[in-house]
mmCIF file of N, CA and C in Angstrom:
data_model
loop_
_atom_site.group_PDB
_atom_site.id
_atom_site.type_symbol
_atom_site.label_atom_id
_atom_site.label_comp_id
_atom_site.label_asym_id
_atom_site.label_seq_id
_atom_site.Cartn_x
_atom_site.Cartn_y
_atom_site.Cartn_z
ATOM 1 N N MET H 1 -1.736 7.088 -2.801
ATOM 2 C CA MET H 1 -2.288 6.000 -2.013
ATOM 3 C C MET H 1 -2.085 4.560 -2.462
ATOM 4 N N THR H 2 -1.427 3.102 -2.676
ATOM 5 C CA THR H 2 -1.311 2.397 -3.210
ATOM 6 C C THR H 2 -1.996 0.723 -2.649
ATOM 7 N N ALA H 3 -2.997 0.382 -3.510
ATOM 8 C CA ALA H 3 -3.210 -1.015 -2.943
ATOM 9 C C ALA H 3 -2.096 -2.013 -3.064
ATOM 10 N N THR H 4 -1.715 -3.620 -2.202
ATOM 11 C CA THR H 4 -1.450 -4.356 -3.095
ATOM 12 C C THR H 4 -1.820 -5.371 -2.611
ATOM 13 N N PHE H 5 -1.260 -6.514 -3.376
ATOM 14 C CA PHE H 5 -1.667 -8.404 -3.515
ATOM 15 C C PHE H 5 -0.621 -9.296 -3.682
ATOM 16 N N ARG H 6 -0.339 -9.801 -3.048
ATOM 17 C CA ARG H 6 0.482 -11.208 -3.538
ATOM 18 C C ARG H 6 0.050 -12.372 -3.012
ATOM 19 N N ALA H 7 0.369 -13.133 -3.876
ATOM 20 C CA ALA H 7 0.603 -14.834 -3.550
ATOM 21 C C ALA H 7 2.051 -14.900 -3.264
ATOM 22 N N SER H 8 2.108 -15.901 -1.944
ATOM 23 C CA SER H 8 3.022 -16.957 -1.694
ATOM 24 C C SER H 8 3.007 -18.236 -1.639
ATOM 25 N N GLY H 9 4.003 -19.024 -3.115
ATOM 26 C CA GLY H 9 3.697 -20.708 -2.363
ATOM 27 C C GLY H 9 5.135 -21.139 -2.308
ATOM 28 N N VAL H 10 5.087 -22.432 -1.186
ATOM 29 C CA VAL H 10 6.429 -23.116 -1.239
ATOM 30 C C VAL H 10 6.311 -24.673 -1.025
ATOM 31 N N THR H 11 6.859 -24.987 -1.605
ATOM 32 C CA THR H 11 6.917 -26.403 -1.311
ATOM 33 C C THR H 11 8.369 -26.845 -0.787
ATOM 34 N N GLN H 12 8.215 -27.659 0.111
ATOM 35 C CA GLN H 12 9.827 -27.952 1.387
ATOM 36 C C GLN H 12 9.701 -29.991 1.360
ATOM 37 N N GLY H 13 10.505 -30.256 0.472
ATOM 38 C CA GLY H 13 10.503 -31.659 0.670
ATOM 39 C C GLY H 13 11.155 -32.164 1.664
ATOM 40 N N GLN H 14 11.261 -33.563 2.312
ATOM 41 C CA GLN H 14 11.316 -34.199 3.446
ATOM 42 C C GLN H 14 13.048 -34.096 3.467
ATOM 43 N N ILE H 15 13.477 -34.268 4.927
ATOM 44 C CA ILE H 15 15.154 -34.156 4.818
ATOM 45 C C ILE H 15 15.877 -35.678 4.700
ATOM 46 N N SER H 16 16.575 -35.363 3.836
ATOM 47 C CA SER H 16 17.909 -36.935 3.693
ATOM 48 C C SER H 16 18.424 -36.417 4.369
ATOM 49 N N GLY H 17 19.463 -37.679 4.367
ATOM 50 C CA GLY H 17 20.343 -37.762 5.191
ATOM 51 C C GLY H 17 20.249 -37.962 6.605
ATOM 52 N N PHE H 18 21.460 -37.654 6.930
ATOM 53 C CA PHE H 18 21.652 -38.392 9.042
ATOM 54 C C PHE H 18 22.313 -37.358 9.497
ATOM 55 N N ASP H 19 22.236 -36.540 10.282
ATOM 56 C CA ASP H 19 23.256 -36.056 11.312
ATOM 57 C C ASP H 19 23.378 -36.611 12.423
ATOM 58 N N PRO H 20 24.403 -37.188 13.191
ATOM 59 C CA PRO H 20 24.754 -37.534 14.142
ATOM 60 C C PRO H 20 24.826 -37.211 15.352
ATOM 61 N N GLN H 21 24.140 -35.577 15.537
ATOM 62 C CA GLN H 21 24.018 -34.374 16.325
ATOM 63 C C GLN H 21 22.768 -34.010 16.495
ATOM 64 N N ILE H 22 21.951 -35.084 15.461
ATOM 65 C CA ILE H 22 20.378 -34.555 15.959
ATOM 66 C C ILE H 22 20.152 -35.939 16.002
ATOM 67 N N LEU H 23 19.833 -36.189 17.591
ATOM 68 C CA LEU H 23 19.330 -37.452 18.290
ATOM 69 C C LEU H 23 17.916 -37.545 19.075
ATOM 70 N N GLY H 24 17.167 -38.381 19.233
ATOM 71 C CA GLY H 24 16.727 -38.180 19.470
ATOM 72 C C GLY H 24 14.889 -39.289 19.622
ATOM 73 N N ARG H 25 13.948 -38.937 21.085
ATOM 74 C CA ARG H 25 12.783 -39.541 20.397
ATOM 75 C C ARG H 25 11.853 -38.539 19.957
ATOM 76 N N ALA H 26 12.429 -37.160 20.463
ATOM 77 C CA ALA H 26 11.358 -36.112 20.202
ATOM 78 C C ALA H 26 10.518 -36.004 18.987
ATOM 79 N N VAL H 27 9.505 -35.844 18.501
ATOM 80 C CA VAL H 27 9.164 -34.991 17.287
ATOM 81 C C VAL H 27 10.326 -34.101 15.723
ATOM 82 N N PRO H 28 10.379 -33.367 16.675
ATOM 83 C CA PRO H 28 11.618 -32.424 15.817
ATOM 84 C C PRO H 28 12.888 -33.621 15.389
ATOM 85 N N THR H 29 13.488 -34.315 15.927
ATOM 86 C CA THR H 29 14.443 -35.221 15.139
ATOM 87 C C THR H 29 13.978 -36.005 14.257
ATOM 88 N N ASN H 30 12.503 -36.150 13.682
ATOM 89 C CA ASN H 30 12.325 -36.848 13.241
ATOM 90 C C ASN H 30 12.434 -36.542 11.253
ATOM 91 N N PRO H 31 13.338 -36.640 10.367
ATOM 92 C CA PRO H 31 13.636 -36.046 9.132
ATOM 93 C C PRO H 31 12.394 -36.249 8.535
ATOM 94 N N ALA H 32 11.351 -37.209 8.590
ATOM 95 C CA ALA H 32 9.960 -37.288 7.848
ATOM 96 C C ALA H 32 9.102 -36.596 8.557
ATOM 97 N N PHE H 33 8.847 -35.239 9.282
ATOM 98 C CA PHE H 33 7.777 -34.479 10.009
ATOM 99 C C PHE H 33 8.958 -33.308 9.530
ATOM 100 N N TYR H 34 9.198 -32.959 8.674
ATOM 101 C CA TYR H 34 9.620 -31.687 8.150
ATOM 102 C C TYR H 34 8.902 -31.056 6.572
ATOM 103 N N GLY H 35 9.012 -30.301 6.076
ATOM 104 C CA GLY H 35 8.448 -30.085 4.664
ATOM 105 C C GLY H 35 6.619 -30.101 4.862
ATOM 106 N N GLY H 36 6.369 -29.972 3.382
ATOM 107 C CA GLY H 36 4.793 -30.324 3.391
ATOM 108 C C GLY H 36 5.074 -28.760 1.792
ATOM 109 N N GLN H 37 3.626 -28.387 1.681
ATOM 110 C CA GLN H 37 3.345 -27.787 0.883
ATOM 111 C C GLN H 37 2.704 -26.712 1.531
ATOM 112 N N ARG H 38 2.486 -24.737 1.590
ATOM 113 C CA ARG H 38 1.882 -23.729 2.063
ATOM 114 C C ARG H 38 1.667 -22.620 0.976
ATOM 115 N N VAL H 39 0.836 -22.348 0.602
ATOM 116 C CA VAL H 39 -0.259 -20.936 -0.193
ATOM 117 C C VAL H 39 -0.661 -19.979 1.045
ATOM 118 N N GLU H 40 0.157 -19.089 0.844
ATOM 119 C CA GLU H 40 -0.165 -17.632 1.770
ATOM 120 C C GLU H 40 -1.044 -16.624 0.468
ATOM 121 N N LEU H 41 -2.432 -16.218 0.849
ATOM 122 C CA LEU H 41 -2.589 -14.444 0.106
ATOM 123 C C LEU H 41 -2.309 -13.535 1.092
ATOM 124 N N PHE H 42 -1.599 -12.238 0.524
ATOM 125 C CA PHE H 42 -1.225 -11.470 1.499
ATOM 126 C C PHE H 42 -2.186 -10.108 1.136
ATOM 127 N N GLY H 43 -2.393 -8.938 1.402
ATOM 128 C CA GLY H 43 -3.142 -7.838 1.147
ATOM 129 C C GLY H 43 -2.909 -6.272 2.163
ATOM 130 N N GLY H 44 -2.619 -5.402 1.167
ATOM 131 C CA GLY H 44 -1.756 -4.472 1.822
ATOM 132 C C GLY H 44 -1.783 -2.864 1.683
ATOM 133 N N GLY H 45 -1.078 -2.034 1.412
ATOM 134 C CA GLY H 45 -1.475 -0.868 0.804
ATOM 135 C C GLY H 45 0.052 -0.102 1.518
ATOM 136 N N VAL H 46 0.247 1.002 1.226
ATOM 137 C CA VAL H 46 1.013 1.765 0.823
ATOM 138 C C VAL H 46 0.603 3.163 0.658
ATOM 139 N N VAL H 47 0.811 4.137 1.652
ATOM 140 C CA VAL H 47 0.642 5.693 1.923
ATOM 141 C C VAL H 47 1.840 6.454 1.574
ATOM 142 N N SER H 48 1.936 7.053 0.785
ATOM 143 C CA SER H 48 3.000 8.451 0.519
ATOM 144 C C SER H 48 3.071 9.390 1.787
ATOM 145 N N GLY H 49 4.079 9.563 1.841
ATOM 146 C CA GLY H 49 4.210 10.982 2.453
ATOM 147 C C GLY H 49 3.731 12.492 1.758
ATOM 148 N N LYS H 50 3.536 12.023 0.504
ATOM 149 C CA LYS H 50 2.874 13.475 0.226
ATOM 150 C C LYS H 50 1.801 13.503 0.245
ATOM 151 N N LEU H 51 0.903 12.884 0.910
ATOM 152 C CA LEU H 51 -0.487 13.180 1.542
ATOM 153 C C LEU H 51 -0.212 14.086 2.915
ATOM 154 N N ILE H 52 0.715 14.119 3.689
ATOM 155 C CA ILE H 52 0.812 15.008 4.811
ATOM 156 C C ILE H 52 1.931 15.970 4.652
ATOM 157 N N GLY H 53 2.326 16.222 3.363
ATOM 158 C CA GLY H 53 3.643 17.045 3.339
ATOM 159 C C GLY H 53 4.652 16.546 3.247
ATOM 160 N N VAL H 54 5.252 15.949 3.772
ATOM 161 C CA VAL H 54 6.382 15.062 3.652
ATOM 162 C C VAL H 54 6.707 13.938 2.604
ATOM 163 N N ASP H 55 7.475 14.447 1.575
ATOM 164 C CA ASP H 55 7.598 13.733 -0.003
ATOM 165 C C ASP H 55 8.572 12.398 0.272
ATOM 166 N N ALA H 56 9.591 12.333 1.378
ATOM 167 C CA ALA H 56 10.186 11.653 1.730
ATOM 168 C C ALA H 56 10.186 10.169 2.131
ATOM 169 N N ALA H 57 8.835 10.466 3.251
ATOM 170 C CA ALA H 57 8.440 9.535 3.876
ATOM 171 C C ALA H 57 7.136 8.418 2.898
ATOM 172 N N SER H 58 7.109 7.263 4.073
ATOM 173 C CA SER H 58 6.588 6.627 3.352
ATOM 174 C C SER H 58 5.995 5.585 4.457
ATOM 175 N N VAL H 59 4.609 5.078 4.757
ATOM 176 C CA VAL H 59 4.179 4.027 5.363
ATOM 177 C C VAL H 59 3.151 2.787 4.768
ATOM 178 N N ALA H 60 3.872 1.737 4.785
ATOM 179 C CA ALA H 60 3.250 0.393 4.351
ATOM 180 C C ALA H 60 2.785 -0.840 5.268
ATOM 181 N N PHE H 61 2.265 -1.410 5.154
ATOM 182 C CA PHE H 61 1.695 -2.426 5.671
ATOM 183 C C PHE H 61 1.012 -3.338 4.767
ATOM 184 N N GLU H 62 0.451 -4.342 5.357
ATOM 185 C CA GLU H 62 0.697 -5.788 4.577
ATOM 186 C C GLU H 62 0.633 -7.212 5.605
ATOM 187 N N ALA H 63 -1.142 -7.858 5.436
ATOM 188 C CA ALA H 63 -1.263 -9.128 6.546
ATOM 189 C C ALA H 63 -2.283 -9.884 5.379
ATOM 190 N N GLY H 64 -1.503 -11.287 6.000
ATOM 191 C CA GLY H 64 -1.682 -12.443 5.306
ATOM 192 C C GLY H 64 -1.943 -13.539 6.044
ATOM 193 N N LEU H 65 -2.413 -14.453 5.130
ATOM 194 C CA LEU H 65 -2.777 -16.333 6.340
ATOM 195 C C LEU H 65 -2.257 -16.904 4.937
ATOM 196 N N PRO H 66 -2.207 -18.661 5.322
ATOM 197 C CA PRO H 66 -2.471 -19.089 4.600
ATOM 198 C C PRO H 66 -3.903 -19.887 4.042
ATOM 199 N N VAL H 67 -4.140 -19.933 2.763
ATOM 200 C CA VAL H 67 -5.499 -20.791 2.428
ATOM 201 C C VAL H 67 -5.381 -22.428 2.230
ATOM 202 N N TYR H 68 -4.169 -22.820 2.157
ATOM 203 C CA TYR H 68 -3.770 -24.225 1.922
ATOM 204 C C TYR H 68 -2.696 -24.627 2.413
ATOM 205 N N GLN H 69 -2.363 -25.419 3.043
ATOM 206 C CA GLN H 69 -1.355 -26.361 3.958
ATOM 207 C C GLN H 69 -1.340 -28.007 4.102
ATOM 208 N N ASN H 70 -0.763 -28.211 3.846
ATOM 209 C CA ASN H 70 -0.053 -29.548 4.006
ATOM 210 C C ASN H 70 0.988 -30.194 4.187
ATOM 211 N N LEU H 71 1.068 -30.482 5.745
ATOM 212 C CA LEU H 71 2.130 -30.576 5.941
ATOM 213 C C LEU H 71 2.410 -32.032 6.478
ATOM 214 N N ASN H 72 3.697 -32.427 6.536
ATOM 215 C CA ASN H 72 4.137 -33.474 6.563
ATOM 216 C C ASN H 72 4.662 -33.871 8.304
ATOM 217 N N GLY H 73 3.787 -34.328 8.552
ATOM 218 C CA GLY H 73 3.520 -35.001 9.874
ATOM 219 C C GLY H 73 3.260 -33.847 11.103
ATOM 220 N N PRO H 74 3.338 -34.213 12.670
ATOM 221 C CA PRO H 74 2.340 -33.312 13.375
ATOM 222 C C PRO H 74 3.708 -31.708 13.228
ATOM 223 N N GLN H 75 3.630 -30.518 12.739
ATOM 224 C CA GLN H 75 3.958 -29.617 12.538
ATOM 225 C C GLN H 75 3.036 -28.639 12.890
ATOM 226 N N ILE H 76 3.710 -27.165 13.411
ATOM 227 C CA ILE H 76 2.854 -26.360 13.937
ATOM 228 C C ILE H 76 2.362 -25.885 12.345
ATOM 229 N N ALA H 77 0.891 -25.181 12.046
ATOM 230 C CA ALA H 77 0.285 -25.078 11.095
ATOM 231 C C ALA H 77 0.214 -23.484 11.363
ATOM 232 N N LYS H 78 0.585 -22.387 10.111
ATOM 233 C CA LYS H 78 0.948 -20.752 10.530
ATOM 234 C C LYS H 78 -0.308 -20.623 10.390
ATOM 235 N N ASN H 79 -0.817 -19.491 11.230
ATOM 236 C CA ASN H 79 -2.146 -18.882 11.547
ATOM 237 C C ASN H 79 -1.803 -17.561 10.640
ATOM 238 N N TRP H 80 -1.595 -17.113 10.887
ATOM 239 C CA TRP H 80 -1.665 -15.348 10.298
ATOM 240 C C TRP H 80 -0.173 -14.333 10.420
ATOM 241 N N GLN H 81 -0.303 -13.691 9.658
ATOM 242 C CA GLN H 81 0.823 -12.751 10.093
ATOM 243 C C GLN H 81 0.822 -11.367 9.408
ATOM 244 N N ALA H 82 1.400 -10.259 9.444
ATOM 245 C CA ALA H 82 1.162 -8.943 9.193
ATOM 246 C C ALA H 82 2.925 -8.589 9.620
ATOM 247 N N GLY H 83 2.961 -6.843 8.566
ATOM 248 C CA GLY H 83 4.149 -6.230 9.056
ATOM 249 C C GLY H 83 3.557 -4.985 8.594
ATOM 250 N N PHE H 84 4.419 -4.602 9.191
ATOM 251 C CA PHE H 84 4.556 -3.258 9.270
ATOM 252 C C PHE H 84 5.665 -2.359 8.516
ATOM 253 N N SER H 85 5.921 -0.948 8.000
ATOM 254 C CA SER H 85 7.184 -0.193 7.579
ATOM 255 C C SER H 85 6.804 0.747 7.340
ATOM 256 N N PHE H 86 8.118 1.794 8.429
ATOM 257 C CA PHE H 86 7.609 2.961 7.676
ATOM 258 C C PHE H 86 9.204 3.408 7.063
ATOM 259 N N ARG H 87 9.709 4.201 5.912
ATOM 260 C CA ARG H 87 9.957 4.608 4.891
ATOM 261 C C ARG H 87 10.484 5.959 4.389
ATOM 262 N N LEU H 88 11.644 6.244 5.060
ATOM 263 C CA LEU H 88 12.168 7.656 4.868
ATOM 264 C C LEU H 88 13.529 7.930 4.475
ATOM 265 N N LYS H 89 13.350 8.503 2.797
ATOM 266 C CA LYS H 89 14.458 8.879 1.675
ATOM 267 C C LYS H 89 15.161 9.692 2.362
ATOM 268 N N ILE H 90 16.425 9.191 2.398
ATOM 269 C CA ILE H 90 17.477 10.666 2.956
ATOM 270 C C ILE H 90 18.634 10.756 1.878
#
């Protein structure tokens, strides 16, 4: 069994330029409302199949949440996320 921890950070700038096919008064059409900064922390684990007698298999899981968000304009903030995987070596 293995424990995992990781941190993820991203900085996205505002959109520069103009696309004539993206028009309207809706919030997603405003290039100033794109981008920002986000830092997320994740933790999880990997369970080897050796524990149950199947050496070629492993199960991994991970969950994380943002610890810092500074978004440009009205955007949907990220809440949390989780992942699960089953690996089989053939």
